[in-house]
């Protein structure tokens, strides 16, 4: 099982949309895929029509010692969601209390990694949708994944969240055995606005080969899909947004997440 995390210490940049879209595309390609909602707000959970306020097994239970009330067995946590082949580990709002409860306790950084290992035979991919704040859940995600996708909205202030993310990666990197490859994915890109074009340019100038060669455009159909509780690539594979995520997935699978040698022309064409 391959584990990819989607993270950025900023909300509203398209993390959940990226997890849902890539998850649906992987499932449609025949890969058994697990989506893991690590955000106490539970937007991924709510996306698929489940209530993060509801009682019941959730990612929270993985952090409760086995045998204690509320503990969850990773092998019993998944619920199927659409399309076929996609499963979800839901979040619960109680996850917001984890940092206060466990923050200082030793050895809590590998909880998710161990839980995922217990289901590694069941899935080809796991996608971790991270909360926008640094805490025990994000630390667990960064310890459990082998690749990180950082959606960045192409607007001026977005670069701030990215700087925070870089500091986090530097910190986490020291405790990881293997380095963590990460790729920046420009999201919510509006090519018609000057601000959008400038932000994209600034992103590429500053982070160069770390930035994926394409962009995820603004596509109002994402909102439509989220209202329907379905992934856009599932209900409208030809939509601009779906096509962009398909191109991203293709590059990720081909190990072309970053494109150091991509000719400028090609970048332009894709943008
Ligand atoms: N490419 C896009 N085009 C248009 N709307 C988008 C796009 N990506 C995300 N959105 C919308 O923007 C909002 C925030 O996206 P979301 O994926 O929830 O961000 P995050 O998980 O980073 O907080 C949602 O309403 C979502 O539907
Ligand atoms: Mg989200």
XYZ file of N, CA and C and ligand atoms in Angstrom:
841
model
N 0.844 -1.200 0.000
C 0.000 0.000 0.000
C 0.879 1.249 0.000
N 0.536 2.144 -0.890
C 1.249 3.430 -0.938
C 0.454 4.465 -0.145
N 1.151 5.247 0.659
C 0.461 6.239 1.489
C 0.902 7.640 1.094
N -0.063 8.427 0.661
C 0.200 9.824 0.290
C -0.589 10.729 1.237
N 0.053 11.796 1.692
C -0.653 12.770 2.519
C -0.907 14.033 1.701
N -2.019 14.690 2.006
C -2.339 15.982 1.392
C -2.379 16.993 2.531
N -1.465 17.942 2.523
C -1.391 18.860 3.665
C -0.962 20.254 3.246
N -1.430 21.208 4.004
C -0.963 22.595 3.925
C -1.514 23.264 5.167
N -0.686 24.073 5.819
C -1.148 24.711 7.046
C -1.989 25.939 6.752
N -2.899 25.765 5.849
C -3.821 26.833 5.502
C -5.105 26.143 5.073
N -6.222 26.714 5.473
C -7.511 26.133 5.096
C -7.971 26.672 3.748
N -8.883 25.958 3.135
C -9.520 26.452 1.925
C -8.647 26.474 0.693
N -7.602 25.669 0.670
C -6.694 25.668 -0.482
C -6.938 24.486 -1.414
N -7.901 23.635 -1.056
C -8.211 22.502 -1.934
C -7.645 21.162 -1.472
N -7.295 21.055 -0.205
C -6.766 19.772 0.291
C -7.804 18.650 0.167
N -8.980 18.906 0.724
C -10.008 17.870 0.723
C -10.446 17.541 -0.705
N -10.578 18.569 -1.511
C -10.950 18.370 -2.915
C -9.898 17.519 -3.634
N -8.646 17.764 -3.316
C -7.553 16.993 -3.926
C -7.623 15.531 -3.486
N -7.862 15.309 -2.191
C -7.949 13.929 -1.690
C -9.128 13.202 -2.332
N -10.274 13.857 -2.376
C -11.473 13.241 -2.963
C -11.241 12.937 -4.449
N -10.698 13.903 -5.168
C -10.545 13.746 -6.617
C -9.531 12.658 -6.957
N -8.365 12.704 -6.294
C -7.353 11.669 -6.567
C -7.870 10.301 -6.134
N -8.583 10.275 -5.001
C -9.129 9.008 -4.512
C -10.089 8.389 -5.516
N -10.988 9.210 -6.048
C -11.966 8.702 -7.008
C -11.276 8.240 -8.292
N -10.279 9.001 -8.723
C -9.562 8.613 -9.949
C -8.813 7.303 -9.749
N -8.197 7.141 -8.589
C -7.494 5.881 -8.307
C -8.483 4.720 -8.288
N -9.623 4.941 -7.623
C -10.619 3.868 -7.532
C -11.139 3.499 -8.914
N -11.398 4.519 -9.729
C -11.885 4.250 -11.086
C -10.853 3.511 -11.916
N -9.565 3.714 -11.573
C -8.496 3.014 -12.301
C -8.297 1.602 -11.756
N -9.153 1.222 -10.807
C -9.078 -0.152 -10.306
C -8.196 -0.322 -9.077
N -7.723 0.787 -8.497
C -6.906 0.689 -7.290
C -7.810 0.786 -6.065
N -7.672 -0.154 -5.165
C -8.436 -0.090 -3.917
C -7.837 1.056 -3.102
N -8.655 2.018 -2.742
C -8.125 3.245 -2.152
C -8.855 3.627 -0.872
N -8.075 3.967 0.126
C -8.609 4.382 1.421
C -8.387 5.879 1.603
N -9.463 6.598 1.890
C -9.352 8.018 2.232
C -9.405 8.129 3.753
N -8.484 8.899 4.310
C -8.443 9.028 5.764
C -8.668 10.493 6.134
N -9.723 10.751 6.875
C -10.034 12.124 7.280
C -9.350 12.437 8.612
N -8.326 13.276 8.553
C -7.575 13.623 9.767
C -7.920 15.012 10.281
N -8.923 15.625 9.663
C -9.287 16.979 10.081
C -10.462 16.919 11.059
N -10.284 17.422 12.279
C -11.382 17.398 13.251
C -12.658 18.075 12.732
N -12.518 18.961 11.757
C -13.722 19.557 11.173
C -14.506 18.542 10.356
N -13.804 17.510 9.924
C -14.485 16.409 9.237
C -15.071 16.777 7.898
N -14.425 17.655 7.144
C -15.058 18.025 5.866
C -15.041 16.882 4.862
N -14.024 16.032 4.917
C -14.011 14.859 4.024
C -15.135 13.894 4.410
N -15.298 13.727 5.703
C -16.366 12.868 6.231
C -17.733 13.407 5.804
N -17.925 14.712 5.980
C -19.194 15.337 5.613
C -19.405 15.311 4.111
N -18.297 15.386 3.373
C -18.388 15.350 1.903
C -19.172 14.120 1.464
N -18.892 13.000 2.114
C -19.560 11.755 1.737
C -20.824 11.500 2.559
N -21.362 12.590 3.105
C -22.674 12.490 3.734
C -22.657 11.895 5.134
N -21.463 11.841 5.738
C -21.415 11.319 7.107
C -21.200 12.445 8.089
N -21.724 12.256 9.279
C -21.726 13.337 10.257
C -20.542 13.198 11.221
N -19.603 14.150 11.166
C -18.448 14.056 12.071
C -18.824 14.239 13.551
N -20.044 14.702 13.794
C -20.500 14.854 15.186
C -21.077 13.541 15.721
N -21.396 12.634 14.819
C -22.054 11.397 15.243
C -21.101 10.506 16.026
N -21.683 9.729 16.930
C -20.871 8.765 17.678
C -20.491 7.628 16.726
N -19.596 6.779 17.202
C -19.206 5.631 16.368
C -17.739 5.670 16.041
N -17.258 4.567 15.508
C -15.825 4.412 15.269
C -15.309 5.465 14.292
N -14.210 6.096 14.660
C -13.591 7.089 13.789
C -12.080 7.042 14.025
N -11.385 7.880 13.295
C -9.931 7.963 13.462
C -9.567 8.267 14.923
N -10.439 8.992 15.596
C -10.204 9.297 17.019
C -9.883 8.020 17.803
N -10.671 6.972 17.536
C -10.535 5.721 18.283
C -9.175 5.045 18.141
N -8.447 5.399 17.080
C -7.115 4.815 16.905
C -6.159 5.322 17.984
N -6.484 6.492 18.528
C -5.604 7.121 19.520
C -5.983 6.740 20.954
N -7.037 5.961 21.077
C -7.458 5.470 22.398
C -6.815 4.098 22.592
N -6.160 3.864 23.731
C -5.497 2.576 23.934
C -6.479 1.415 23.793
N -6.058 0.324 23.126
C -6.941 -0.817 22.916
C -7.535 -1.288 24.238
N -8.797 -1.646 24.200
C -9.442 -2.130 25.427
C -10.179 -1.027 26.150
N -9.694 0.222 25.993
C -10.392 1.325 26.656
C -11.617 1.728 25.837
N -12.533 2.377 26.536
C -13.758 2.780 25.857
C -13.463 3.739 24.702
N -14.055 3.457 23.558
C -13.861 4.342 22.404
C -12.732 3.909 21.489
N -11.971 2.895 21.898
C -10.859 2.432 21.061
C -11.406 1.846 19.762
N -10.690 2.082 18.662
C -11.140 1.558 17.369
C -10.101 0.594 16.817
N -10.605 -0.487 16.218
C -9.736 -1.439 15.534
C -9.608 -0.978 14.090
N -8.382 -0.740 13.626
C -8.245 -0.238 12.248
C -8.891 -1.167 11.226
N -8.987 -2.432 11.546
C -9.557 -3.370 10.562
C -11.081 -3.289 10.502
N -11.664 -2.520 11.424
C -13.113 -2.401 11.383
C -13.590 -0.978 11.139
N -12.691 -0.145 10.671
C -12.989 1.291 10.633
C -13.551 1.783 9.293
N -13.286 1.073 8.231
C -13.600 1.611 6.902
C -15.081 1.523 6.571
N -15.591 2.585 5.949
C -16.932 2.524 5.363
C -16.757 2.737 3.856
N -17.533 1.994 3.050
C -17.408 2.177 1.606
C -18.060 3.488 1.172
N -17.439 4.176 0.251
C -18.048 5.377 -0.337
C -17.928 5.240 -1.862
N -18.610 6.122 -2.572
C -18.580 6.041 -4.038
C -17.350 6.781 -4.574
N -16.802 6.356 -5.698
C -17.195 5.182 -6.490
C -16.685 3.880 -5.878
N -17.112 2.803 -6.463
C -16.690 1.469 -6.075
C -15.163 1.412 -5.932
N -14.717 0.813 -4.849
C -13.262 0.698 -4.672
C -12.702 1.743 -3.728
N -13.567 2.676 -3.309
C -13.119 3.742 -2.414
C -13.698 3.509 -1.016
N -12.858 3.708 0.000
C -13.308 3.535 1.377
C -12.866 4.737 2.190
N -13.521 4.935 3.321
C -13.253 6.123 4.147
C -13.046 5.739 5.611
N -12.017 6.284 6.205
C -11.909 6.297 7.666
C -12.409 7.675 8.087
N -13.514 7.728 8.785
C -14.117 9.020 9.079
C -13.462 9.722 10.270
N -13.654 11.019 10.283
C -13.163 11.845 11.389
C -14.286 12.032 12.389
N -13.937 12.469 13.585
C -14.973 12.951 14.493
C -14.456 14.228 15.140
N -15.383 15.071 15.532
C -14.982 16.369 16.082
C -14.177 16.191 17.371
N -14.331 15.027 18.022
C -13.556 14.765 19.238
C -12.052 14.800 18.971
N -11.668 14.627 17.714
C -10.241 14.657 17.376
C -9.596 15.995 17.722
N -10.422 17.026 17.852
C -9.895 18.339 18.210
C -9.284 18.342 19.611
N -9.644 17.353 20.430
C -9.136 17.328 21.808
C -7.851 16.499 21.926
N -7.434 15.864 20.837
C -6.293 14.945 20.933
C -5.008 15.631 21.381
N -4.788 16.821 20.871
C -3.533 17.491 21.223
C -3.451 17.783 22.714
N -4.578 18.234 23.271
C -4.594 18.541 24.693
C -4.427 17.257 25.506
N -5.078 16.207 25.042
C -5.021 14.946 25.790
C -3.673 14.253 25.704
N -3.110 14.247 24.510
C -1.966 13.366 24.261
C -0.706 14.097 23.853
N -0.836 15.400 23.611
C 0.260 16.165 23.028
C 1.616 15.837 23.618
N 1.667 15.719 24.927
C 2.971 15.555 25.563
C 3.353 14.084 25.741
N 2.401 13.196 25.463
C 2.712 11.786 25.700
C 3.679 11.247 24.639
N 4.636 10.468 25.082
C 5.628 9.900 24.171
C 5.007 8.855 23.254
N 5.581 8.714 22.099
C 5.246 7.569 21.246
C 3.893 7.642 20.570
N 3.281 8.842 20.514
C 1.980 8.934 19.857
C 2.115 9.304 18.374
N 3.326 9.485 17.914
C 3.530 9.945 16.535
C 3.381 8.856 15.482
N 3.376 7.608 15.923
C 3.335 6.514 14.950
C 2.029 5.728 14.980
N 1.033 6.288 15.659
C -0.261 5.608 15.802
C -0.871 5.321 14.434
N -0.894 6.338 13.589
C -1.528 6.183 12.277
C -0.726 5.227 11.391
N 0.572 5.361 11.468
C 1.438 4.486 10.671
C 1.146 3.017 10.997
N 1.023 2.720 12.291
C 0.749 1.333 12.709
C -0.653 0.908 12.276
N -1.606 1.803 12.422
C -2.986 1.462 12.031
C -3.058 1.168 10.536
N -2.353 1.968 9.739
C -2.366 1.745 8.295
C -1.658 0.435 7.946
N -0.613 0.119 8.695
C 0.100 -1.144 8.445
C -0.845 -2.323 8.641
N -1.793 -2.178 9.562
C -2.722 -3.274 9.850
C -3.713 -3.523 8.707
N -3.856 -2.557 7.795
C -4.782 -2.762 6.668
C -4.048 -2.701 5.322
N -2.741 -2.790 5.381
C -1.927 -2.610 4.165
C -2.256 -3.638 3.084
N -2.788 -4.790 3.494
C -3.127 -5.825 2.503
C -4.469 -5.539 1.817
N -5.210 -4.585 2.338
C -6.559 -4.352 1.804
C -6.636 -3.267 0.744
N -5.624 -2.397 0.727
C -5.692 -1.246 -0.184
C -4.407 -1.116 -0.986
N -4.554 -0.504 -2.138
C -3.378 -0.180 -2.934
C -2.859 1.209 -2.569
N -3.792 2.087 -2.216
C -3.416 3.464 -1.862
C -4.180 3.931 -0.633
N -3.517 4.733 0.185
C -4.209 5.471 1.237
C -3.880 6.948 1.040
N -4.914 7.783 1.073
C -4.717 9.233 0.948
C -5.145 9.890 2.249
N -4.243 10.641 2.849
C -4.505 11.243 4.155
C -4.849 12.713 3.977
N -6.053 13.086 4.361
C -6.482 14.487 4.257
C -6.200 15.167 5.598
N -5.222 16.063 5.611
C -4.723 16.629 6.877
C -5.494 17.867 7.311
N -5.475 18.136 8.614
C -6.039 19.390 9.109
C -5.094 20.538 8.764
N -5.594 21.768 8.790
C -4.722 22.885 8.434
C -3.772 23.296 9.560
N -3.906 22.675 10.744
C -3.007 23.101 11.819
C -2.017 22.012 12.184
N -0.869 22.460 12.631
C 0.164 21.521 13.044
C -0.194 20.969 14.411
N -0.225 19.665 14.527
C -0.542 19.018 15.787
C -0.316 17.540 15.618
N -0.820 16.794 16.564
C -0.525 15.362 16.588
C -1.030 14.644 15.321
N -2.144 15.111 14.753
C -2.690 14.441 13.566
C -1.808 14.677 12.342
N -1.383 15.907 12.186
C -0.489 16.214 11.063
C 0.849 15.491 11.235
N 1.365 15.469 12.450
C 2.634 14.785 12.703
C 2.505 13.294 12.373
N 1.383 12.709 12.761
C 1.131 11.310 12.431
C 1.082 11.089 10.925
N 0.424 11.997 10.227
C 0.310 11.862 8.768
C 1.687 11.927 8.119
N 2.497 12.881 8.572
C 3.802 13.064 7.945
C 4.747 11.907 8.268
N 4.473 11.229 9.385
C 5.295 10.067 9.727
C 4.823 8.824 8.970
N 3.551 8.815 8.567
C 2.978 7.612 7.957
C 3.109 7.603 6.440
N 3.314 8.777 5.839
C 3.251 8.828 4.375
C 4.624 8.694 3.745
N 4.597 8.347 2.476
C 5.861 8.266 1.753
C 5.960 9.373 0.712
N 4.865 10.121 0.598
C 4.861 11.227 -0.352
C 3.854 12.251 0.138
N 4.194 13.524 -0.085
C 3.332 14.600 0.386
C 2.930 15.492 -0.780
N 1.635 15.782 -0.822
C 1.090 16.674 -1.838
C 0.644 17.940 -1.123
N 1.150 19.078 -1.547
C 0.825 20.341 -0.877
C 0.047 21.240 -1.838
N -1.284 21.257 -1.727
C -2.059 22.161 -2.580
C -1.833 23.606 -2.125
N -1.594 24.472 -3.077
C -1.383 25.885 -2.758
C -2.248 26.718 -3.686
N -3.106 27.501 -3.083
C -3.966 28.359 -3.899
C -3.120 29.443 -4.537
N -3.333 29.682 -5.830
C -2.503 30.683 -6.489
C -3.056 32.080 -6.221
N -2.815 32.523 -5.015
C -3.153 33.894 -4.613
C -2.039 34.345 -3.687
N -2.008 35.647 -3.495
C -0.838 36.216 -2.865
C -0.515 35.653 -1.485
N -1.518 35.571 -0.636
C -1.255 35.200 0.754
C -0.942 33.712 0.944
N -1.187 32.934 -0.108
C -1.018 31.485 0.017
C 0.414 31.094 0.329
N 1.333 31.944 -0.076
C 2.737 31.592 0.136
C 3.094 31.529 1.615
N 2.331 32.218 2.423
C 2.574 32.206 3.880
C 2.383 30.811 4.471
N 1.268 30.196 4.104
C 0.980 28.848 4.601
C 2.073 27.881 4.181
N 2.601 28.132 3.018
C 3.645 27.273 2.477
C 4.932 27.408 3.293
N 5.221 28.618 3.725
C 6.416 28.812 4.550
C 6.285 28.066 5.867
N 5.087 28.104 6.449
C 4.860 27.345 7.684
C 5.039 25.856 7.434
N 4.507 25.418 6.303
C 4.602 24.003 5.939
C 6.064 23.583 5.784
N 6.857 24.442 5.212
C 8.281 24.132 5.029
C 8.984 23.963 6.371
N 8.632 24.829 7.321
C 9.243 24.709 8.656
C 8.834 23.392 9.295
N 7.564 23.035 9.126
C 7.076 21.765 9.678
C 7.824 20.589 9.067
N 8.019 20.651 7.756
C 8.700 19.545 7.078
C 10.139 19.418 7.545
N 10.775 20.558 7.774
C 12.157 20.523 8.248
C 12.210 19.855 9.619
N 11.226 20.184 10.442
C 11.169 19.620 11.787
C 10.892 18.111 11.742
N 9.893 17.735 10.964
C 9.506 16.326 10.876
C 10.600 15.508 10.184
N 11.243 16.138 9.213
C 12.270 15.446 8.434
C 13.360 14.862 9.307
N 13.648 15.540 10.392
C 14.730 15.077 11.275
C 14.389 13.757 11.942
N 13.089 13.505 12.167
C 12.740 12.278 12.873
C 12.306 11.151 11.932
N 12.300 11.437 10.633
C 11.916 10.373 9.691
C 13.138 9.582 9.263
N 12.922 8.330 8.966
C 14.038 7.510 8.479
C 14.369 7.866 7.034
N 13.312 7.962 6.230
C 13.530 8.275 4.817
C 13.091 9.709 4.556
N 13.752 10.405 3.638
C 13.299 11.759 3.319
C 11.898 11.709 2.712
N 11.178 12.789 2.872
C 9.792 12.835 2.387
C 9.719 13.673 1.118
N 9.500 13.031 -0.022
C 9.356 13.825 -1.239
C 8.045 14.605 -1.206
N 8.073 15.847 -1.596
C 6.828 16.618 -1.614
C 6.726 17.457 -2.875
N 5.479 17.630 -3.269
C 5.210 18.372 -4.497
C 4.126 19.415 -4.208
N 4.363 20.596 -4.731
C 3.385 21.675 -4.588
C 2.423 21.614 -5.783
N 1.136 21.631 -5.494
C 0.148 21.617 -6.568
C -0.620 22.944 -6.568
N -0.423 23.778 -7.570
C -1.173 25.043 -7.637
C -2.658 24.739 -7.824
N -3.475 25.315 -6.953
C -4.911 25.022 -6.994
C -5.735 26.297 -7.143
N -7.019 26.098 -7.406
C -7.976 27.206 -7.508
C -7.407 28.313 -8.386
N -6.756 27.882 -9.454
C -6.068 28.852 -10.290
C -7.025 29.521 -11.269
N -7.003 30.841 -11.230
C -7.813 31.614 -12.165
C -6.860 32.318 -13.122
N -6.740 31.751 -14.312
C -5.737 32.276 -15.252
C -6.122 33.632 -15.808
N -7.402 34.006 -15.661
C -7.834 35.285 -16.231
C -7.465 36.461 -15.362
N -7.147 36.198 -14.097
C -6.819 37.343 -13.247
C -5.310 37.539 -13.189
N -4.924 38.779 -13.097
C -3.531 39.140 -13.009
C -2.942 38.577 -11.718
N -3.719 38.666 -10.650
C -3.233 38.193 -9.349
C -2.926 36.699 -9.393
N -3.800 35.954 -10.075
C -3.588 34.518 -10.186
C -2.315 34.201 -10.952
N -2.139 34.884 -12.077
C -0.957 34.651 -12.908
C 0.313 35.019 -12.145
N 0.247 36.151 -11.418
C 1.426 36.597 -10.671
C 1.774 35.630 -9.549
N 0.744 35.140 -8.869
C 1.000 34.223 -7.762
C 1.616 32.925 -8.282
N 1.128 32.454 -9.422
C 1.667 31.226 -10.001
C 3.129 31.431 -10.396
N 3.387 32.586 -10.967
C 4.747 32.911 -11.380
C 5.677 32.963 -10.166
N 5.176 33.596 -9.106
C 5.980 33.716 -7.882
C 6.260 32.338 -7.284
N 5.261 31.494 -7.338
C 5.392 30.138 -6.802
C 6.471 29.374 -7.575
N 6.402 29.461 -8.882
C 7.379 28.737 -9.711
C 8.782 29.323 -9.562
N 8.841 30.648 -9.431
C 10.144 31.291 -9.295
C 10.793 30.872 -7.977
N 9.988 30.799 -6.947
C 10.534 30.525 -5.631
C 10.793 29.042 -5.412
N 9.874 28.181 -5.878
C 9.992 26.753 -5.549
C 10.378 25.878 -6.737
N 10.474 26.488 -7.910
C 10.975 25.811 -9.096
C 10.465 24.396 -9.285
N 11.394 23.441 -9.298
C 11.014 22.060 -9.631
C 10.107 21.386 -8.611
N 9.926 22.002 -7.456
C 8.989 21.423 -6.485
C 7.538 21.574 -6.926
N 7.318 22.517 -7.826
C 5.943 22.822 -8.231
C 5.539 21.915 -9.396
N 4.399 21.286 -9.243
C 3.871 20.456 -10.333
C 3.754 21.303 -11.597
N 3.983 20.677 -12.746
C 4.017 21.454 -13.990
C 2.642 21.949 -14.440
N 1.567 21.326 -13.949
C 0.228 21.781 -14.333
C -0.388 22.671 -13.270
N -1.660 22.939 -13.402
C -2.410 23.667 -12.370
C -3.806 23.052 -12.277
N -4.415 23.193 -11.102
C -5.822 22.837 -10.952
C -6.610 24.136 -11.100
N -7.408 24.259 -12.154
C -8.124 25.523 -12.377
C -9.314 25.669 -11.435
N -9.764 26.895 -11.285
C -11.061 27.108 -10.634
C -12.109 26.456 -11.517
N -12.927 25.644 -10.937
C -14.007 25.004 -11.681
C -15.213 24.935 -10.755
N -16.240 25.694 -11.111
C -17.401 25.787 -10.218
C -18.095 24.438 -10.041
N -17.790 23.514 -10.931
C -18.449 22.214 -10.828
C -17.991 21.423 -9.602
N -16.854 21.819 -9.005
C -16.430 21.157 -7.769
C -17.487 21.350 -6.676
N -18.051 22.553 -6.645
C -19.048 22.832 -5.610
C -20.296 21.978 -5.831
N -20.673 21.899 -7.100
C -21.806 21.070 -7.502
C -21.581 19.610 -7.049
N -20.375 19.114 -7.326
C -20.055 17.720 -6.978
C -20.101 17.536 -5.468
N -19.576 18.508 -4.743
C -19.524 18.358 -3.293
C -20.937 18.404 -2.710
N -21.812 19.201 -3.326
C -23.203 19.196 -2.862
C -23.848 17.831 -3.082
N -23.439 17.157 -4.157
C -23.996 15.843 -4.462
C -23.301 14.728 -3.677
N -22.250 15.091 -2.955
C -21.525 14.087 -2.184
C -20.755 13.112 -3.049
N -20.410 13.535 -4.246
C -19.657 12.686 -5.167
C -18.401 13.416 -5.594
N -17.423 12.651 -6.040
C -16.196 13.265 -6.549
C -16.455 13.777 -7.959
N -15.915 14.941 -8.288
C -16.135 15.486 -9.633
C -15.655 14.529 -10.731
N -14.464 13.921 -10.585
C -14.029 13.008 -11.656
C -14.968 11.813 -11.830
N -15.764 11.528 -10.811
C -16.702 10.424 -10.942
C -17.921 10.861 -11.758
N -18.467 12.035 -11.416
C -19.717 12.427 -12.069
C -19.494 13.220 -13.357
N -18.318 13.829 -13.480
C -18.052 14.609 -14.704
C -16.578 14.481 -15.076
N -16.210 13.338 -15.628
C -14.783 13.103 -15.922
C -14.202 14.082 -16.930
N -15.058 14.688 -17.744
C -14.524 15.603 -18.740
C -14.454 17.056 -18.254
N -14.930 17.327 -17.057
C -14.852 18.698 -16.535
C -13.384 19.136 -16.450
N -13.186 20.430 -16.567
C -11.811 20.948 -16.531
C -11.065 20.496 -15.279
N -11.765 20.600 -14.158
C -11.140 20.233 -12.891
C -10.795 18.754 -12.835
N -11.670 17.922 -13.359
C -11.421 16.476 -13.367
C -10.209 16.156 -14.232
N -10.162 16.801 -15.394
C -9.044 16.564 -16.309
C -7.725 16.980 -15.676
N -7.761 18.077 -14.932
C -6.528 18.547 -14.292
C -6.062 17.553 -13.228
N -7.004 17.035 -12.438
C -6.599 16.053 -11.429
C -6.145 14.747 -12.082
N -6.742 14.408 -13.216
C -6.287 13.201 -13.924
C -4.843 13.384 -14.400
N -4.536 14.582 -14.882
C -3.160 14.852 -15.336
C -2.194 14.810 -14.151
N -2.649 15.347 -13.012
C -1.806 15.311 -11.808
C -1.535 13.865 -11.399
N -2.588 13.071 -11.370
C -2.422 11.678 -10.945
C -1.469 10.940 -11.877
N -1.638 11.204 -13.163
C -0.766 10.552 -14.141
C 0.698 10.893 -13.859
N 0.954 12.154 -13.582
C 2.331 12.566 -13.289
C 2.825 11.953 -11.976
N 1.964 11.912 -10.981
C 2.370 11.340 -9.698
C 2.709 9.856 -9.863
N 1.870 9.153 -10.608
C 2.085 7.720 -10.780
C 3.329 7.440 -11.614
N 3.642 8.357 -12.515
C 4.812 8.165 -13.364
C 6.077 8.692 -12.687
N 5.915 9.154 -11.428
C 7.078 9.702 -10.734
C 7.501 11.036 -11.307
N 6.552 11.678 -11.991
C 6.875 12.974 -12.598
C 6.244 14.097 -11.810
N 5.992 13.867 -10.530
C 5.325 14.882 -9.721
C 5.972 16.237 -9.902
N 7.291 16.214 -9.798
C 8.020 17.434 -10.042
C 8.644 17.310 -11.421
N 8.774 18.382 -12.092
C 9.291 18.310 -13.450
C 10.478 19.239 -13.637
N 11.649 18.834 -13.125
C 12.801 19.727 -13.199
C 13.114 20.103 -14.642
N 12.877 19.160 -15.565
C 13.304 19.422 -16.933
C 12.187 19.872 -17.854
N 11.000 20.090 -17.287
C 9.883 20.433 -18.168
C 10.160 21.736 -18.891
N 10.081 21.711 -20.217
C 10.344 22.933 -20.959
C 9.301 24.003 -20.639
N 9.739 25.253 -20.685
C 8.873 26.363 -20.312
C 7.577 26.342 -21.114
N 7.715 26.005 -22.392
C 6.553 25.956 -23.285
C 5.470 25.034 -22.748
N 5.943 23.853 -22.304
C 5.008 22.856 -21.836
C 4.300 23.370 -20.583
N 5.080 24.013 -19.717
C 4.476 24.579 -18.495
C 3.403 25.570 -18.887
N 3.721 26.398 -19.865
C 2.747 27.403 -20.304
C 1.479 26.731 -20.811
N 1.697 25.736 -21.653
C 0.554 25.065 -22.271
C -0.348 24.454 -21.212
N 0.286 23.898 -20.218
C -0.496 23.240 -19.172
C -1.187 24.251 -18.268
N -0.507 25.388 -18.082
C -1.087 26.400 -17.206
C -2.234 27.063 -17.940
N -10.383 23.907 -8.188
C -11.450 24.373 -7.535
N -12.354 25.157 -8.169
C -13.425 25.661 -7.514
N -13.692 25.427 -6.241
C -12.818 24.648 -5.543
C -11.665 24.080 -6.149
N -10.994 23.373 -5.208
C -11.697 23.489 -4.076
N -12.799 24.252 -4.264
C -13.801 24.652 -3.271
O -13.139 25.476 -2.319
C -13.553 25.183 -1.005
C -12.369 24.732 -0.147
O -11.833 23.548 -0.705
P -11.339 22.355 0.219
O -10.900 21.264 -0.696
O -12.378 22.011 1.234
O -10.087 23.025 0.921
P -9.281 22.600 2.252
O -9.489 21.129 2.462
O -7.859 22.945 1.956
O -9.832 23.432 3.369
C -14.625 24.107 -1.142
O -15.875 24.735 -1.152
C -14.335 23.481 -2.503
O -15.505 22.962 -3.108
Mg -10.172 20.129 4.168
